CSV table of C-alpha atoms in Angstrom, one decimal:
chain,number,residue,atom,x,y,z
L,1,MET,CA,116.4,149.2,88.3
L,2,SER,CA,117.6,152.5,90.5
L,3,LYS,CA,120.7,152.8,92.1
L,4,LEU,CA,119.8,154.9,94.4
L,5,ILE,CA,116.8,152.7,95.9
L,6,ASP,CA,114.8,153.9,98.6
L,7,ASN,CA,116.6,154.4,102.0
L,8,VAL,CA,120.2,156.1,100.1
L,9,LYS,CA,117.6,158.7,98.6
L,10,GLU,CA,115.9,158.9,101.8
L,11,VAL,CA,119.6,160.1,103.5
L,12,PHE,CA,120.6,161.9,100.3
L,13,ASN,CA,117.9,164.3,100.7
L,14,LYS,CA,117.8,164.5,103.9
L,15,THR,CA,121.8,165.6,103.5
L,16,ALA,CA,122.2,169.7,103.7
L,17,ILE,CA,126.1,169.7,102.5
L,18,TYR,CA,127.7,166.7,100.4
L,19,ALA,CA,130.9,166.0,100.1
L,20,VAL,CA,131.9,166.0,96.7
L,21,ALA,CA,135.8,164.6,95.7
L,22,THR,CA,137.6,164.4,92.8
L,23,ALA,CA,140.7,163.5,91.6
L,24,SER,CA,143.0,165.4,88.9
L,25,LYS,CA,144.5,163.1,86.1
L,26,ASN,CA,147.4,162.2,88.2
L,27,GLY,CA,145.5,161.7,90.9
L,28,LEU,CA,145.2,163.9,93.2
L,29,PRO,CA,142.1,164.0,95.2
L,30,ASN,CA,140.4,166.8,96.3
L,31,VAL,CA,137.3,167.6,98.4
L,32,VAL,CA,134.7,169.6,99.0
L,33,PRO,CA,131.3,170.5,101.7
L,34,ILE,CA,128.5,171.8,98.3
L,35,HIS,CA,125.0,172.6,99.6
L,36,TYR,CA,123.5,172.8,95.7
L,37,VAL,CA,123.1,168.9,95.4
L,38,LYS,CA,119.7,167.1,94.3
L,39,LEU,CA,118.4,164.6,92.4
L,40,TYR,CA,117.5,165.9,89.3
L,41,ASP,CA,115.9,162.8,87.3
L,42,GLU,CA,114.7,159.5,88.6
L,43,GLU,CA,117.0,157.7,86.2
L,44,ASP,CA,119.8,158.0,89.0
L,45,THR,CA,121.0,161.5,87.5
L,46,ILE,CA,122.0,164.2,90.4
L,47,LEU,CA,122.9,167.7,89.8
L,48,LEU,CA,125.3,169.9,91.4
L,49,VAL,CA,125.3,173.5,90.5
L,50,ASP,CA,129.0,175.3,90.6
L,51,ASN,CA,128.3,178.5,91.9
L,52,PHE,CA,131.8,178.8,94.0
L,53,MET,CA,133.6,175.5,92.4
L,54,ASN,CA,137.4,175.7,91.4
L,55,LYS,CA,139.8,172.8,91.7
L,56,THR,CA,136.7,170.3,91.1
L,57,THR,CA,135.9,172.1,88.0
L,58,LYS,CA,139.6,171.9,87.0
L,59,ASN,CA,139.0,168.1,87.6
L,60,LEU,CA,136.7,167.5,86.5
L,61,ASN,CA,137.8,169.6,82.8
L,62,GLU,CA,140.2,166.7,83.3
L,63,ASN,CA,138.7,163.9,84.9
L,64,PRO,CA,135.1,163.2,85.2
L,65,TRP,CA,135.0,161.0,88.0
L,66,ILE,CA,133.3,162.1,91.0
L,67,ALA,CA,132.6,160.3,94.0
L,68,ILE,CA,129.8,161.9,97.0
L,69,SER,CA,129.6,160.7,100.8
L,70,VAL,CA,126.5,161.5,102.3
L,71,TRP,CA,126.1,160.2,106.2
L,72,ASP,CA,123.0,160.6,108.7
L,73,TYR,CA,124.7,159.9,112.0
L,74,ASP,CA,121.5,159.0,114.2
L,75,ARG,CA,119.9,156.8,111.7
L,76,LYS,CA,123.9,154.9,111.8
L,77,GLN,CA,123.5,155.2,107.5
L,78,ALA,CA,126.1,155.9,105.7
L,79,PHE,CA,126.5,156.1,101.4
L,80,GLN,CA,129.2,156.9,98.7
L,81,ILE,CA,127.6,157.3,95.5
L,82,LYS,CA,129.7,158.0,92.1
L,83,GLY,CA,129.7,158.5,88.3
L,84,GLU,CA,130.8,161.0,86.3
L,85,ALA,CA,130.1,164.0,85.0
L,86,ASN,CA,129.0,166.7,82.2
L,87,ILE,CA,129.3,169.9,82.6
L,88,ILE,CA,127.0,171.8,81.3
L,89,THR,CA,127.1,176.0,81.2
L,90,SER,CA,123.6,176.8,78.5
L,91,GLY,CA,120.3,175.2,78.3
L,92,LYS,CA,117.7,173.5,79.8
L,93,VAL,CA,120.1,172.0,82.6
L,94,PHE,CA,121.5,174.8,83.7
L,95,ASP,CA,118.6,177.4,83.5
L,96,ASP,CA,116.5,174.7,86.0
L,97,ALA,CA,120.3,175.1,88.1
L,98,VAL,CA,120.0,178.8,88.1
L,99,SER,CA,116.6,178.8,88.9
L,100,TRP,CA,116.8,176.8,91.7
L,101,VAL,CA,120.1,178.6,93.7
L,102,GLN,CA,117.8,182.1,92.9
L,103,LYS,CA,114.5,180.9,94.6
L,104,THR,CA,117.1,180.8,98.0
L,105,MET,CA,120.0,182.8,97.1
L,106,PRO,CA,119.3,185.5,94.4
L,107,GLN,CA,122.4,187.4,94.6
L,108,LEU,CA,124.2,184.2,93.2
L,109,GLN,CA,125.3,183.5,89.5
L,110,PRO,CA,125.8,180.0,88.7
L,111,LYS,CA,128.7,179.3,86.2
L,112,SER,CA,127.9,175.8,85.4
L,113,ALA,CA,125.4,173.0,85.7
L,114,ILE,CA,126.8,169.7,86.7
L,115,LEU,CA,125.2,166.0,85.9
L,116,LEU,CA,126.4,163.1,87.6
L,117,LYS,CA,125.1,160.1,86.4
L,118,VAL,CA,125.2,157.5,89.1
L,119,THR,CA,127.6,154.3,88.2
L,120,ASN,CA,127.7,152.9,91.5
L,121,VAL,CA,126.7,153.5,95.2
L,122,PHE,CA,128.6,152.1,98.4
L,123,ASN,CA,127.9,150.9,101.8
L,124,CYS,CA,129.6,153.0,104.1
L,125,GLN,CA,128.3,152.7,107.6
L,126,PRO,CA,130.2,150.6,110.2
L,127,GLY,CA,129.4,146.8,110.2
L,128,PRO,CA,129.5,143.3,107.8
L,129,ASP,CA,128.7,144.9,105.3
L,130,ILE,CA,130.8,148.3,104.3
L,131,GLY,CA,132.2,148.4,101.2
L,132,LYS,CA,129.8,146.5,99.7
L,133,GLU,CA,128.3,147.6,96.4
L,134,LEU,CA,124.8,148.2,96.2
N,1,MET,CA,155.1,177.5,110.4
N,2,SER,CA,152.2,175.6,111.3
N,3,LYS,CA,149.1,175.1,108.2
N,4,LEU,CA,147.0,174.5,110.7
N,5,ILE,CA,146.3,178.3,112.1
N,6,ASP,CA,144.3,178.5,114.9
N,7,ASN,CA,140.7,178.8,113.5
N,8,VAL,CA,141.7,175.7,111.2
N,9,LYS,CA,142.1,173.8,114.2
N,10,GLU,CA,138.9,175.1,115.7
N,11,VAL,CA,136.5,173.6,113.3
N,12,PHE,CA,138.7,170.3,112.6
N,13,ASN,CA,139.1,169.7,116.2
N,14,LYS,CA,134.9,170.6,116.7
N,15,THR,CA,134.8,167.8,113.8
N,16,ALA,CA,132.8,164.9,114.6
N,17,ILE,CA,132.8,162.9,111.5
N,18,TYR,CA,135.7,163.4,108.9
N,19,ALA,CA,134.9,163.5,104.6
N,20,VAL,CA,138.3,162.2,103.7
N,21,ALA,CA,139.1,161.7,100.3
N,22,THR,CA,141.8,159.6,98.5
N,23,ALA,CA,142.1,158.4,95.0
N,24,SER,CA,143.6,155.0,93.2
N,25,LYS,CA,147.1,155.5,90.6
N,26,ASN,CA,143.9,155.8,87.3
N,27,GLY,CA,142.5,158.6,89.6
N,28,LEU,CA,139.6,157.2,90.8
N,29,PRO,CA,138.1,159.2,93.9
N,30,ASN,CA,136.9,158.1,96.8
N,31,VAL,CA,135.5,159.8,99.9
N,32,VAL,CA,134.1,158.3,103.2
N,33,PRO,CA,132.8,159.8,107.0
N,34,ILE,CA,136.0,159.0,109.3
N,35,HIS,CA,135.3,159.6,112.9
N,36,TYR,CA,138.6,158.8,114.9
N,37,VAL,CA,140.8,161.8,113.3
N,38,LYS,CA,142.2,164.2,115.4
N,39,LEU,CA,145.7,166.3,115.7
N,40,TYR,CA,148.3,164.2,116.5
N,41,ASP,CA,150.9,166.4,117.6
N,42,GLU,CA,151.8,170.3,116.8
N,43,GLU,CA,154.1,169.8,113.9
N,44,ASP,CA,151.2,169.6,111.8
N,45,THR,CA,150.9,166.0,112.4
N,46,ILE,CA,147.4,164.3,111.4
N,47,LEU,CA,145.9,161.0,113.1
N,48,LEU,CA,143.6,158.7,111.7
N,49,VAL,CA,142.6,155.1,112.8
N,50,ASP,CA,141.5,152.5,110.0
N,51,ASN,CA,138.5,150.0,112.4
N,52,PHE,CA,136.6,149.7,108.9
N,53,MET,CA,138.6,151.2,105.9
N,54,ASN,CA,138.4,149.4,102.3
N,55,LYS,CA,139.3,151.1,99.1
N,56,THR,CA,140.6,154.3,101.6
N,57,THR,CA,143.6,152.0,102.2
N,58,LYS,CA,143.9,150.1,99.5
N,59,ASN,CA,143.9,153.6,97.7
N,60,LEU,CA,146.9,155.2,100.1
N,61,ASN,CA,149.1,151.9,99.4
N,62,GLU,CA,149.3,153.5,95.5
N,63,ASN,CA,148.9,156.9,96.0
N,64,PRO,CA,149.9,158.6,99.5
N,65,TRP,CA,148.0,161.7,98.8
N,66,ILE,CA,144.5,162.5,101.0
N,67,ALA,CA,142.4,165.4,101.4
N,68,ILE,CA,140.1,166.2,104.7
N,69,SER,CA,137.3,167.9,104.0
N,70,VAL,CA,136.2,169.6,107.4
N,71,TRP,CA,133.0,172.4,107.8
N,72,ASP,CA,131.2,174.3,110.4
N,73,TYR,CA,127.9,175.6,108.6
N,74,ASP,CA,126.9,177.8,111.4
N,75,ARG,CA,130.4,179.4,111.9
N,76,LYS,CA,130.5,179.7,108.2
N,77,GLN,CA,134.1,178.2,108.1
N,78,ALA,CA,135.1,175.8,105.6
N,79,PHE,CA,139.0,173.9,105.2
N,80,GLN,CA,140.6,171.2,103.0
N,81,ILE,CA,143.3,170.0,104.1
N,82,LYS,CA,146.2,168.0,102.4
N,83,GLY,CA,148.5,165.9,102.8
N,84,GLU,CA,151.0,162.6,102.6
N,85,ALA,CA,149.8,159.9,104.6
N,86,ASN,CA,151.8,156.8,105.7
N,87,ILE,CA,150.7,153.8,107.3
N,88,ILE,CA,151.1,152.1,110.6
N,89,THR,CA,150.8,148.3,111.7
N,90,SER,CA,152.5,148.3,114.7
N,91,GLY,CA,155.2,150.7,117.2
N,92,LYS,CA,153.9,153.1,119.4
N,93,VAL,CA,152.0,155.2,117.0
N,94,PHE,CA,149.7,152.3,116.2
N,95,ASP,CA,149.5,151.5,119.9
N,96,ASP,CA,148.3,155.0,120.8
N,97,ALA,CA,145.5,154.9,117.8
N,98,VAL,CA,144.4,151.5,119.8
N,99,SER,CA,144.3,153.5,123.4
N,100,TRP,CA,142.3,156.2,121.7
N,101,VAL,CA,140.2,153.6,120.0
N,102,GLN,CA,139.3,151.3,122.3
N,103,LYS,CA,138.9,153.8,125.3
N,104,THR,CA,135.5,154.5,124.2
N,105,MET,CA,134.6,151.3,122.1
N,106,PRO,CA,136.5,148.7,123.4
N,107,GLN,CA,135.2,146.2,120.7
N,108,LEU,CA,137.0,147.5,117.9
N,109,GLN,CA,140.5,146.3,116.6
N,110,PRO,CA,142.0,148.8,114.8
N,111,LYS,CA,143.6,147.4,111.6
N,112,SER,CA,146.0,150.1,111.0
N,113,ALA,CA,146.8,154.4,112.4
N,114,ILE,CA,147.6,156.5,109.4
N,115,LEU,CA,149.5,159.1,109.9
N,116,LEU,CA,149.0,162.6,107.3
N,117,LYS,CA,151.8,165.1,107.4
N,118,VAL,CA,149.8,167.8,106.3
N,119,THR,CA,151.4,170.3,103.3
N,120,ASN,CA,148.2,172.4,101.7
N,121,VAL,CA,145.3,173.7,103.8
N,122,PHE,CA,142.6,175.9,101.8
N,123,ASN,CA,140.0,178.3,102.6
N,124,CYS,CA,136.4,176.4,101.2
N,125,GLN,CA,133.7,178.7,102.4
N,126,PRO,CA,132.0,180.1,99.7
N,127,GLY,CA,133.0,184.2,99.5
N,128,PRO,CA,136.4,186.0,98.0
N,129,ASP,CA,138.5,183.8,99.1
N,130,ILE,CA,137.3,180.4,98.4
N,131,GLY,CA,140.0,178.1,97.0
N,132,LYS,CA,143.0,180.2,98.4
N,133,GLU,CA,145.5,178.0,100.4
N,134,LEU,CA,146.2,179.3,103.8
């Protein structure tokens, strides 16, 4: 069953800037705003494009976990999405990433595509269910 | 010298929701949107109030590092602020945190105040200086 239920998808799809967190193998957290993030398929796979990443990909090379925070302040919904990442630098997924970015920003040359297989989604909206896994 | 130079402070102070990342000692990242975050003093100390935190404080108890992402999409400025946290549950800092929160949300009962001593600030705005420490 999909972890990305409808209201998670709605908030996720409406987000313009995603807060993407990783950590070094020693546990130093890193969090950066990333624009090119989208649902890649219906199997809970998310695509992130590395146009300007630095510490994020360094961390992923030693520790594959990603956490993404999305929120909709007006609708009072917030979720955290976690999963393991694969960095892809050639083939169909990479070509899809390049096409997607260059449709709006033709001057960009993505360095890699990152596929995130979602394993956990948590409610982050203040209230009695905060912190609960969906 | 302050790590929080003027344009960092401007973006920081204008932010309504802060993406706050921590990691477990095993390196599993966690990132959540936190509203009650502000500069506490001119010595690069940031106050975060724990009203509804869960994994964040669990992580901080075993790994004190925090990373905070702030961005101003319109002004094209983005920064990441890192430092080590102290969790405080009584005394002046805690009382300050409770007063601050209850001024706007009197029904809330903060669980702790978290003081973050800033050690590093990084530029996160796409361009030639992305990733550079300020």
